[in-house]
Amino acid sequence: MTSASTRDPSNIDRRLVARMPESARPMLASRASEPFDSTEFIFELLWGGIRAMAFVRDGYARLAGSNGRDLTPLFPELASLPELLHAREAILDGEIVALDAQGTPAFELLRPRLHALAAGVPADAVKPKRIAGQLTFQASDILWLDGRSLVEMPLWQRKNRLHDAITPAPEFAAVDFVDDEGVAFFEAVLERRLDGIVAKRKNSAYRAGERSRDWLEVRALQAADFVVGGYTFGGARRKGEPFGQLLVGAYAGARAGEKLEFVGAVSGGLSDAEAKRLVALLEPLVVDAPPFAESPDIPRLIYWTQPSMACRVRFSEWSREGLLRFPIFSALRPDVDAASCVVG
C-alpha cells in the first residue's frame, strides 16, 4: 500500500487504487403496465433466469445471488467466464440462464439446483446434474472494471465498457439491446412467448440495491417471485399425499417488509415427490399466526410459515381482487430475499 508520505493526490486518481468490493446488491426495476417507445431508453430482453452478480478477479469468478448467497459451486459450467473477459477484475450484473434444445430460456431446468440449495445443502456440497441444454451467463451491466468503479457512469457508457470487455461465447455474453423502439421489441418478445423486456434510461447511474423508475420491467408472460406464507392439507388432488396448496403473498408497495398481502394458492406444477420434499422444507418454518395482513378464507387445514422463503410462480393474469389466476409453481428461490418480493 502506498504510504501517505509518498502519495501525491494531485496526480493519482483514488478510484484507480481502490479495492474491488466483496459484495454488491443488484439494482431493481419497477413495473410498467405496457411497452413504450422513447429516445431516452434502451430495451433489453427479460431472460427470466437467476439474477446474479459475477465477481471476477485474477482468473476466478464468484457468482452471488441477489441476496448475496454464493452460487458458484452450483454452476461449474460458468467457471470459464474469466477467460472470456478482457480484465483482471470486474463486477458484472446479469442472469444465469438455462436454454433448452430450441435455444429458449427454460427456468425449470434450473429447479433441481435451486431446490438442493433451499434444502440447506451447502453450495460446495451440491453435485449438479447436467442440464439438458446450454447454461449461460448473460451480462447486462458492469459496476467495476480494473480498479475503477463505474456505477456513476451513465448506462450507455457502461454498456460500451461491458461489450468491449467480453469475448462472446455460448456460456458468456453481453446482453443485446435495441434503442428507442420498445413497442416493436415487445411485440417480437410476445410472439416468441418470452418473459418480457426491461426498459433502461440511457443516462441512468447504477443504484445498487435500490428499486428505480430508471429501469422499467414490462412482462409478456406473467411470472414473479412470491413469499411462501403457508400450505394447506386436505383435498383429493394427491392420492396418498395430504399436501394441498402453497399459500403465497407479496409485500404491498415499493417499501418491502411492511404488509404481506395474500395473492394466491398454488397447487399446479408440483409432482407428488416434489410436494413431499417441499413440505419437508416448510415444516421447520411453521408458526402459530398467519404472516399475511389478512388471512385467506380457505376451508382447509392450514399450516402458517415464517415469511422467509421465496418461490417463482407463473400465472395467466391478475384478477380484479389482486389474486393470481391459474398459478403454476416453478421453483424455490433460495437466491432471493423474501422481503424483496413486492407488488404495486
mmCIF file of C-alpha atoms in Angstrom:
data_model
loop_
_atom_site.group_PDB
_atom_site.id
_atom_site.type_symbol
_atom_site.label_atom_id
_atom_site.label_comp_id
_atom_site.label_asym_id
_atom_site.label_seq_id
_atom_site.Cartn_x
_atom_site.Cartn_y
_atom_site.Cartn_z
ATOM 1 C CA MET A 1 0.000 0.000 0.000
ATOM 2 C CA THR A 2 1.296 3.485 -0.823
ATOM 3 C CA SER A 3 2.122 5.460 2.324
ATOM 4 C CA ALA A 4 0.666 8.885 2.994
ATOM 5 C CA SER A 5 4.137 10.431 2.742
ATOM 6 C CA THR A 6 4.696 9.209 -0.824
ATOM 7 C CA ARG A 7 1.173 9.700 -2.155
ATOM 8 C CA ASP A 8 0.641 12.675 -4.464
ATOM 9 C CA PRO A 9 -3.120 13.426 -4.560
ATOM 10 C CA SER A 10 -2.659 15.889 -7.366
ATOM 11 C CA ASN A 11 -1.921 13.231 -9.968
ATOM 12 C CA ILE A 12 -3.361 9.988 -8.577
ATOM 13 C CA ASP A 13 -6.996 9.104 -9.233
ATOM 14 C CA ARG A 14 -8.099 7.433 -5.992
ATOM 15 C CA ARG A 15 -10.595 5.264 -7.881
ATOM 16 C CA LEU A 16 -7.657 3.600 -9.663
ATOM 17 C CA VAL A 17 -6.138 2.364 -6.400
ATOM 18 C CA ALA A 18 -9.417 1.354 -4.775
ATOM 19 C CA ARG A 19 -10.064 -2.240 -3.801
ATOM 20 C CA MET A 20 -12.863 -4.083 -5.564
ATOM 21 C CA PRO A 21 -15.881 -4.561 -3.263
ATOM 22 C CA GLU A 22 -16.537 -8.072 -1.996
ATOM 23 C CA SER A 23 -20.301 -7.714 -2.355
ATOM 24 C CA ALA A 24 -22.876 -5.720 -4.292
ATOM 25 C CA ARG A 25 -26.657 -5.849 -4.447
ATOM 26 C CA PRO A 26 -28.328 -5.567 -7.868
ATOM 27 C CA MET A 27 -30.290 -2.522 -8.939
ATOM 28 C CA LEU A 28 -34.001 -3.346 -9.173
ATOM 29 C CA ALA A 29 -36.564 -2.424 -11.817
ATOM 30 C CA SER A 30 -40.025 -1.004 -11.231
ATOM 31 C CA ARG A 31 -43.029 -2.295 -13.166
ATOM 32 C CA ALA A 32 -44.585 -0.702 -16.230
ATOM 33 C CA SER A 33 -48.065 -1.700 -17.379
ATOM 34 C CA GLU A 34 -47.335 -1.535 -21.104
ATOM 35 C CA PRO A 35 -44.419 -1.137 -23.552
ATOM 36 C CA PHE A 36 -43.453 2.261 -24.919
ATOM 37 C CA ASP A 37 -41.116 3.981 -27.364
ATOM 38 C CA SER A 38 -38.617 6.555 -26.136
ATOM 39 C CA THR A 39 -35.330 8.006 -27.329
ATOM 40 C CA GLU A 40 -34.265 8.192 -23.668
ATOM 41 C CA PHE A 41 -34.340 4.402 -23.153
ATOM 42 C CA ILE A 42 -32.764 1.200 -24.383
ATOM 43 C CA PHE A 43 -34.726 -2.073 -24.276
ATOM 44 C CA GLU A 44 -33.390 -5.500 -23.259
ATOM 45 C CA LEU A 45 -34.821 -8.997 -23.114
ATOM 46 C CA LEU A 46 -36.091 -10.142 -19.733
ATOM 47 C CA TRP A 47 -34.430 -13.549 -19.646
ATOM 48 C CA GLY A 48 -36.312 -14.909 -16.637
ATOM 49 C CA GLY A 49 -33.237 -16.632 -15.193
ATOM 50 C CA ILE A 50 -31.405 -16.306 -11.882
ATOM 51 C CA ARG A 51 -30.273 -12.746 -11.211
ATOM 52 C CA ALA A 52 -26.634 -12.901 -10.200
ATOM 53 C CA MET A 53 -23.580 -10.740 -9.650
ATOM 54 C CA ALA A 54 -20.303 -12.091 -11.060
ATOM 55 C CA PHE A 55 -17.133 -11.069 -9.200
ATOM 56 C CA VAL A 56 -14.110 -11.766 -11.391
ATOM 57 C CA ARG A 57 -10.578 -11.476 -10.037
ATOM 58 C CA ASP A 58 -7.273 -12.974 -11.145
ATOM 59 C CA GLY A 59 -8.763 -15.746 -13.261
ATOM 60 C CA TYR A 60 -11.542 -16.788 -10.881
ATOM 61 C CA ALA A 61 -15.262 -15.984 -10.981
ATOM 62 C CA ARG A 62 -17.566 -15.953 -7.955
ATOM 63 C CA LEU A 63 -21.331 -15.873 -8.540
ATOM 64 C CA ALA A 64 -23.652 -14.384 -5.915
ATOM 65 C CA GLY A 65 -27.451 -14.407 -5.887
ATOM 66 C CA SER A 66 -29.440 -11.215 -5.434
ATOM 67 C CA ASN A 67 -29.435 -11.887 -1.669
ATOM 68 C CA GLY A 68 -25.656 -12.363 -1.640
ATOM 69 C CA ARG A 69 -25.746 -16.157 -1.358
ATOM 70 C CA ASP A 70 -22.820 -17.934 -3.026
ATOM 71 C CA LEU A 71 -23.975 -19.762 -6.171
ATOM 72 C CA THR A 72 -20.545 -20.528 -7.668
ATOM 73 C CA PRO A 73 -20.374 -24.289 -6.927
ATOM 74 C CA LEU A 74 -23.871 -24.786 -8.346
ATOM 75 C CA PHE A 75 -22.770 -23.723 -11.829
ATOM 76 C CA PRO A 76 -19.360 -25.208 -12.710
ATOM 77 C CA GLU A 77 -20.246 -24.708 -16.388
ATOM 78 C CA LEU A 78 -19.586 -20.978 -15.890
ATOM 79 C CA ALA A 79 -16.056 -21.320 -14.499
ATOM 80 C CA SER A 80 -14.598 -20.133 -17.823
ATOM 81 C CA LEU A 81 -16.010 -16.594 -17.501
ATOM 82 C CA PRO A 82 -12.621 -15.015 -16.599
ATOM 83 C CA GLU A 83 -11.039 -16.476 -19.750
ATOM 84 C CA LEU A 84 -13.584 -14.591 -21.859
ATOM 85 C CA LEU A 85 -13.239 -11.283 -20.006
ATOM 86 C CA HIS A 86 -10.576 -8.752 -21.020
ATOM 87 C CA ALA A 87 -9.935 -7.609 -17.474
ATOM 88 C CA ARG A 88 -8.092 -8.658 -14.341
ATOM 89 C CA GLU A 89 -11.039 -7.806 -12.116
ATOM 90 C CA ALA A 90 -14.648 -6.821 -12.666
ATOM 91 C CA ILE A 91 -18.132 -6.909 -11.157
ATOM 92 C CA LEU A 92 -20.885 -7.824 -13.609
ATOM 93 C CA ASP A 93 -24.653 -7.779 -13.179
ATOM 94 C CA GLY A 94 -26.523 -10.396 -15.175
ATOM 95 C CA GLU A 95 -28.625 -13.544 -15.246
ATOM 96 C CA ILE A 96 -27.794 -17.232 -15.146
ATOM 97 C CA VAL A 97 -29.975 -18.712 -17.876
ATOM 98 C CA ALA A 98 -30.672 -22.268 -18.990
ATOM 99 C CA LEU A 99 -31.560 -22.641 -22.666
ATOM 100 C CA ASP A 100 -33.447 -25.702 -23.885
ATOM 101 C CA ALA A 101 -32.725 -27.628 -27.076
ATOM 102 C CA GLN A 102 -34.502 -24.941 -29.117
ATOM 103 C CA GLY A 103 -32.437 -22.163 -27.525
ATOM 104 C CA THR A 104 -35.391 -20.857 -25.491
ATOM 105 C CA PRO A 105 -34.916 -19.798 -21.846
ATOM 106 C CA ALA A 106 -36.298 -22.529 -19.581
ATOM 107 C CA PHE A 107 -36.220 -21.632 -15.891
ATOM 108 C CA GLU A 108 -37.488 -25.065 -14.891
ATOM 109 C CA LEU A 109 -34.157 -26.605 -15.962
ATOM 110 C CA LEU A 110 -32.573 -24.775 -13.013
ATOM 111 C CA ARG A 111 -35.070 -26.146 -10.486
ATOM 112 C CA PRO A 112 -33.041 -29.146 -9.175
ATOM 113 C CA ARG A 113 -30.050 -26.993 -8.288
ATOM 114 C CA LEU A 114 -32.133 -24.337 -6.568
ATOM 115 C CA HIS A 115 -34.066 -26.932 -4.600
ATOM 116 C CA ALA A 116 -30.838 -28.504 -3.357
ATOM 117 C CA LEU A 117 -29.714 -25.099 -2.118
ATOM 118 C CA ALA A 118 -33.100 -24.455 -0.488
ATOM 119 C CA ALA A 119 -32.838 -27.804 1.304
ATOM 120 C CA GLY A 120 -29.840 -26.479 3.192
ATOM 121 C CA VAL A 121 -27.210 -28.405 1.286
ATOM 122 C CA PRO A 122 -24.015 -26.276 1.285
ATOM 123 C CA ALA A 123 -23.391 -24.911 -2.189
ATOM 124 C CA ASP A 124 -19.984 -26.563 -2.376
ATOM 125 C CA ALA A 125 -21.546 -29.947 -1.498
ATOM 126 C CA VAL A 126 -24.175 -29.893 -4.245
ATOM 127 C CA LYS A 127 -23.359 -32.208 -7.143
ATOM 128 C CA PRO A 128 -25.076 -30.514 -10.087
ATOM 129 C CA LYS A 129 -26.635 -32.843 -12.615
ATOM 130 C CA ARG A 130 -26.050 -31.998 -16.246
ATOM 131 C CA ILE A 131 -28.581 -29.533 -17.654
ATOM 132 C CA ALA A 132 -30.199 -30.740 -20.885
ATOM 133 C CA GLY A 133 -29.345 -27.558 -22.734
ATOM 134 C CA GLN A 134 -26.958 -24.623 -22.633
ATOM 135 C CA LEU A 135 -26.130 -22.816 -19.417
ATOM 136 C CA THR A 136 -25.096 -19.204 -19.949
ATOM 137 C CA PHE A 137 -24.361 -16.008 -18.026
ATOM 138 C CA GLN A 138 -25.962 -13.049 -19.780
ATOM 139 C CA ALA A 139 -24.218 -9.906 -18.517
ATOM 140 C CA SER A 140 -26.356 -6.757 -18.648
ATOM 141 C CA ASP A 141 -24.221 -4.269 -16.713
ATOM 142 C CA ILE A 142 -20.738 -3.667 -15.326
ATOM 143 C CA LEU A 143 -20.159 -1.979 -11.961
ATOM 144 C CA TRP A 144 -16.398 -2.269 -11.605
ATOM 145 C CA LEU A 145 -13.518 -2.666 -14.038
ATOM 146 C CA ASP A 146 -9.811 -2.987 -13.171
ATOM 147 C CA GLY A 147 -9.667 -0.759 -10.115
ATOM 148 C CA ARG A 148 -12.365 1.690 -11.144
ATOM 149 C CA SER A 149 -15.987 1.984 -10.026
ATOM 150 C CA LEU A 150 -18.327 2.583 -12.951
ATOM 151 C CA VAL A 151 -21.601 2.973 -11.048
ATOM 152 C CA GLU A 152 -21.817 6.744 -11.542
ATOM 153 C CA MET A 153 -21.231 6.469 -15.289
ATOM 154 C CA PRO A 154 -24.344 6.784 -17.465
ATOM 155 C CA LEU A 155 -25.723 3.457 -18.600
ATOM 156 C CA TRP A 156 -24.730 3.893 -22.248
ATOM 157 C CA GLN A 157 -21.079 4.307 -21.257
ATOM 158 C CA ARG A 158 -21.214 1.243 -19.013
ATOM 159 C CA LYS A 159 -22.732 -0.714 -21.916
ATOM 160 C CA ASN A 160 -19.798 0.243 -24.134
ATOM 161 C CA ARG A 161 -17.322 -0.897 -21.471
ATOM 162 C CA LEU A 162 -19.221 -4.137 -20.995
ATOM 163 C CA HIS A 163 -19.333 -5.092 -24.677
ATOM 164 C CA ASP A 164 -15.665 -4.192 -25.156
ATOM 165 C CA ALA A 165 -14.664 -6.349 -22.180
ATOM 166 C CA ILE A 166 -16.318 -9.628 -23.254
ATOM 167 C CA THR A 167 -15.435 -12.167 -25.923
ATOM 168 C CA PRO A 168 -18.881 -13.630 -26.711
ATOM 169 C CA ALA A 169 -19.287 -17.387 -26.233
ATOM 170 C CA PRO A 170 -22.220 -19.753 -25.652
ATOM 171 C CA GLU A 171 -21.654 -19.646 -21.892
ATOM 172 C CA PHE A 172 -20.966 -15.892 -21.599
ATOM 173 C CA ALA A 173 -22.215 -12.848 -23.472
ATOM 174 C CA ALA A 174 -23.152 -9.197 -23.069
ATOM 175 C CA VAL A 175 -26.916 -8.736 -23.372
ATOM 176 C CA ASP A 176 -28.001 -7.213 -26.676
ATOM 177 C CA PHE A 177 -30.413 -4.291 -26.651
ATOM 178 C CA VAL A 178 -32.383 -2.070 -29.002
ATOM 179 C CA ASP A 179 -32.586 1.716 -28.944
ATOM 180 C CA ASP A 180 -35.805 3.722 -28.736
ATOM 181 C CA GLU A 181 -38.312 1.184 -30.175
ATOM 182 C CA GLY A 182 -39.724 -0.640 -27.172
ATOM 183 C CA VAL A 183 -43.145 -1.456 -28.642
ATOM 184 C CA ALA A 184 -41.849 -3.377 -31.658
ATOM 185 C CA PHE A 185 -39.320 -5.194 -29.475
ATOM 186 C CA PHE A 186 -42.038 -6.180 -27.005
ATOM 187 C CA GLU A 187 -44.243 -7.489 -29.829
ATOM 188 C CA ALA A 188 -41.372 -9.691 -31.046
ATOM 189 C CA VAL A 189 -40.848 -10.995 -27.493
ATOM 190 C CA LEU A 190 -44.576 -11.663 -27.118
ATOM 191 C CA GLU A 191 -44.646 -13.584 -30.410
ATOM 192 C CA ARG A 192 -41.854 -15.857 -29.178
ATOM 193 C CA ARG A 193 -43.572 -16.348 -25.802
ATOM 194 C CA LEU A 194 -40.619 -14.985 -23.829
ATOM 195 C CA ASP A 195 -40.915 -13.372 -20.401
ATOM 196 C CA GLY A 196 -40.818 -9.698 -21.362
ATOM 197 C CA ILE A 197 -38.486 -6.710 -21.669
ATOM 198 C CA VAL A 198 -36.678 -4.221 -19.448
ATOM 199 C CA ALA A 199 -36.516 -0.545 -20.402
ATOM 200 C CA LYS A 200 -33.452 1.276 -19.048
ATOM 201 C CA ARG A 201 -32.817 5.001 -19.137
ATOM 202 C CA LYS A 202 -29.665 5.670 -21.158
ATOM 203 C CA ASN A 203 -28.185 8.254 -18.814
ATOM 204 C CA SER A 204 -29.019 6.450 -15.546
ATOM 205 C CA ALA A 205 -26.409 5.668 -12.903
ATOM 206 C CA TYR A 206 -26.311 2.243 -11.242
ATOM 207 C CA ARG A 207 -28.086 2.357 -7.863
ATOM 208 C CA ALA A 208 -27.099 -0.872 -6.129
ATOM 209 C CA GLY A 209 -29.860 -2.388 -4.003
ATOM 210 C CA GLU A 210 -32.415 0.271 -4.979
ATOM 211 C CA ARG A 211 -35.649 -0.040 -6.939
ATOM 212 C CA SER A 212 -35.792 2.718 -9.535
ATOM 213 C CA ARG A 213 -38.065 4.135 -12.231
ATOM 214 C CA ASP A 214 -34.966 4.451 -14.414
ATOM 215 C CA TRP A 215 -35.434 0.720 -15.079
ATOM 216 C CA LEU A 216 -38.920 -0.467 -16.044
ATOM 217 C CA GLU A 217 -39.953 -4.083 -16.444
ATOM 218 C CA VAL A 218 -42.730 -4.955 -18.892
ATOM 219 C CA ARG A 219 -43.998 -8.530 -18.618
ATOM 220 C CA ALA A 220 -45.244 -10.540 -21.594
ATOM 221 C CA LEU A 221 -45.727 -13.844 -19.818
ATOM 222 C CA GLN A 222 -46.658 -13.454 -16.177
ATOM 223 C CA ALA A 223 -44.049 -14.799 -13.767
ATOM 224 C CA ALA A 224 -42.806 -13.411 -10.488
ATOM 225 C CA ASP A 225 -41.247 -14.303 -7.154
ATOM 226 C CA PHE A 226 -43.559 -14.519 -4.152
ATOM 227 C CA VAL A 227 -43.283 -15.169 -0.432
ATOM 228 C CA VAL A 228 -44.382 -18.550 0.914
ATOM 229 C CA GLY A 229 -46.698 -17.894 3.862
ATOM 230 C CA GLY A 230 -48.142 -21.329 4.460
ATOM 231 C CA TYR A 231 -49.532 -24.519 2.961
ATOM 232 C CA THR A 232 -52.737 -26.496 3.207
ATOM 233 C CA PHE A 233 -53.539 -30.130 3.876
ATOM 234 C CA GLY A 234 -56.605 -31.864 2.544
ATOM 235 C CA GLY A 235 -58.374 -32.190 -0.763
ATOM 236 C CA ALA A 236 -58.410 -35.010 -3.289
ATOM 237 C CA ARG A 237 -55.715 -33.713 -5.621
ATOM 238 C CA ARG A 238 -52.960 -36.096 -4.497
ATOM 239 C CA LYS A 239 -53.601 -39.735 -3.680
ATOM 240 C CA GLY A 240 -51.772 -40.723 -0.519
ATOM 241 C CA GLU A 241 -50.301 -37.243 -0.099
ATOM 242 C CA PRO A 242 -52.008 -34.753 2.210
ATOM 243 C CA PHE A 243 -50.356 -31.648 0.719
ATOM 244 C CA GLY A 244 -52.911 -29.383 -0.926
ATOM 245 C CA GLN A 245 -51.754 -25.896 -1.862
ATOM 246 C CA LEU A 246 -48.908 -23.487 -1.330
ATOM 247 C CA LEU A 247 -50.105 -20.111 0.013
ATOM 248 C CA VAL A 248 -48.103 -17.204 -1.376
ATOM 249 C CA GLY A 249 -48.032 -13.450 -0.963
ATOM 250 C CA ALA A 250 -46.116 -10.279 -1.754
ATOM 251 C CA TYR A 251 -45.384 -7.048 0.032
ATOM 252 C CA ALA A 252 -47.559 -4.115 -0.990
ATOM 253 C CA GLY A 253 -45.943 -1.022 -2.447
ATOM 254 C CA ALA A 254 -42.320 -0.155 -3.024
ATOM 255 C CA ARG A 255 -41.342 -0.412 0.652
ATOM 256 C CA ALA A 256 -40.637 -4.080 1.260
ATOM 257 C CA GLY A 257 -41.280 -5.893 4.503
ATOM 258 C CA GLU A 258 -44.241 -3.850 5.742
ATOM 259 C CA LYS A 259 -47.501 -5.537 4.738
ATOM 260 C CA LEU A 260 -47.626 -9.042 3.285
ATOM 261 C CA GLU A 261 -50.676 -9.422 1.041
ATOM 262 C CA PHE A 262 -52.066 -12.847 0.181
ATOM 263 C CA VAL A 263 -52.091 -13.274 -3.616
ATOM 264 C CA GLY A 264 -52.971 -16.900 -4.240
ATOM 265 C CA ALA A 265 -52.955 -20.633 -3.553
ATOM 266 C CA VAL A 266 -50.683 -22.659 -5.817
ATOM 267 C CA SER A 267 -51.198 -26.350 -6.465
ATOM 268 C CA GLY A 268 -50.084 -26.877 -10.067
ATOM 269 C CA GLY A 269 -46.553 -27.553 -11.239
ATOM 270 C CA LEU A 270 -45.542 -29.957 -8.460
ATOM 271 C CA SER A 271 -45.208 -33.706 -8.735
ATOM 272 C CA ASP A 272 -46.128 -35.795 -5.679
ATOM 273 C CA ALA A 273 -42.436 -36.368 -4.899
ATOM 274 C CA GLU A 274 -41.686 -32.658 -5.167
ATOM 275 C CA ALA A 275 -44.660 -31.810 -2.954
ATOM 276 C CA LYS A 276 -43.320 -34.160 -0.279
ATOM 277 C CA ARG A 277 -39.863 -32.561 -0.436
ATOM 278 C CA LEU A 278 -41.412 -29.094 -0.275
ATOM 279 C CA VAL A 279 -43.394 -29.943 2.871
ATOM 280 C CA ALA A 280 -40.183 -31.248 4.487
ATOM 281 C CA LEU A 281 -38.548 -27.868 3.817
ATOM 282 C CA LEU A 282 -41.527 -25.916 5.153
ATOM 283 C CA GLU A 283 -42.134 -27.901 8.354
ATOM 284 C CA PRO A 284 -39.283 -26.179 10.286
ATOM 285 C CA LEU A 285 -40.783 -22.791 9.354
ATOM 286 C CA VAL A 286 -44.278 -23.460 10.789
ATOM 287 C CA VAL A 287 -45.605 -20.742 13.120
ATOM 288 C CA ASP A 288 -48.856 -20.221 15.021
ATOM 289 C CA ALA A 289 -50.052 -16.969 13.433
ATOM 290 C CA PRO A 290 -50.604 -16.148 9.767
ATOM 291 C CA PRO A 291 -47.952 -13.846 8.231
ATOM 292 C CA PHE A 292 -50.484 -12.209 5.899
ATOM 293 C CA ALA A 293 -52.084 -8.867 6.691
ATOM 294 C CA GLU A 294 -55.461 -10.532 6.124
ATOM 295 C CA SER A 295 -55.792 -14.302 6.420
ATOM 296 C CA PRO A 296 -57.204 -16.028 3.332
ATOM 297 C CA ASP A 297 -60.565 -17.714 3.731
ATOM 298 C CA ILE A 298 -59.620 -21.272 2.741
ATOM 299 C CA PRO A 299 -61.712 -24.153 4.180
ATOM 300 C CA ARG A 300 -58.779 -26.492 4.746
ATOM 301 C CA LEU A 301 -56.238 -27.252 7.436
ATOM 302 C CA ILE A 302 -53.583 -24.560 7.117
ATOM 303 C CA TYR A 303 -50.025 -24.553 8.390
ATOM 304 C CA TRP A 304 -48.685 -20.996 8.514
ATOM 305 C CA THR A 305 -44.979 -20.432 7.926
ATOM 306 C CA GLN A 306 -42.425 -17.737 8.588
ATOM 307 C CA PRO A 307 -42.310 -15.434 5.537
ATOM 308 C CA SER A 308 -38.654 -16.227 4.856
ATOM 309 C CA MET A 309 -38.805 -18.382 1.724
ATOM 310 C CA ALA A 310 -39.401 -17.161 -1.825
ATOM 311 C CA CYS A 311 -40.624 -19.102 -4.847
ATOM 312 C CA ARG A 312 -41.120 -18.430 -8.556
ATOM 313 C CA VAL A 313 -44.719 -18.745 -9.815
ATOM 314 C CA ARG A 314 -46.085 -18.474 -13.350
ATOM 315 C CA PHE A 315 -49.699 -17.385 -13.830
ATOM 316 C CA SER A 316 -52.087 -16.213 -16.519
ATOM 317 C CA GLU A 317 -53.079 -12.805 -15.101
ATOM 318 C CA TRP A 318 -54.103 -10.847 -12.011
ATOM 319 C CA SER A 319 -57.748 -10.856 -11.012
ATOM 320 C CA ARG A 320 -59.603 -7.676 -10.048
ATOM 321 C CA GLU A 321 -59.274 -8.794 -6.439
ATOM 322 C CA GLY A 322 -55.478 -8.857 -6.705
ATOM 323 C CA LEU A 323 -55.172 -12.651 -6.862
ATOM 324 C CA LEU A 324 -53.213 -14.856 -9.264
ATOM 325 C CA ARG A 325 -55.212 -16.677 -11.932
ATOM 326 C CA PHE A 326 -54.103 -20.238 -12.763
ATOM 327 C CA PRO A 327 -50.846 -20.103 -10.793
ATOM 328 C CA ILE A 328 -48.214 -22.769 -11.516
ATOM 329 C CA PHE A 329 -45.260 -23.448 -9.224
ATOM 330 C CA SER A 330 -41.898 -23.041 -10.965
ATOM 331 C CA ALA A 331 -39.131 -23.317 -8.336
ATOM 332 C CA LEU A 332 -37.998 -22.271 -4.899
ATOM 333 C CA ARG A 333 -35.782 -19.167 -4.862
ATOM 334 C CA PRO A 334 -33.167 -19.507 -2.100
ATOM 335 C CA ASP A 335 -31.145 -16.913 -4.025
ATOM 336 C CA VAL A 336 -33.812 -14.228 -3.464
ATOM 337 C CA ASP A 337 -34.672 -12.285 -0.287
ATOM 338 C CA ALA A 338 -38.335 -12.867 0.534
ATOM 339 C CA ALA A 339 -38.596 -9.225 1.639
ATOM 340 C CA SER A 340 -37.831 -8.113 -1.944
ATOM 341 C CA CYS A 341 -40.997 -9.721 -3.334
ATOM 342 C CA VAL A 342 -43.208 -6.671 -3.853
ATOM 343 C CA VAL A 343 -46.255 -5.722 -5.907
ATOM 344 C CA GLY A 344 -47.631 -2.328 -6.758
#
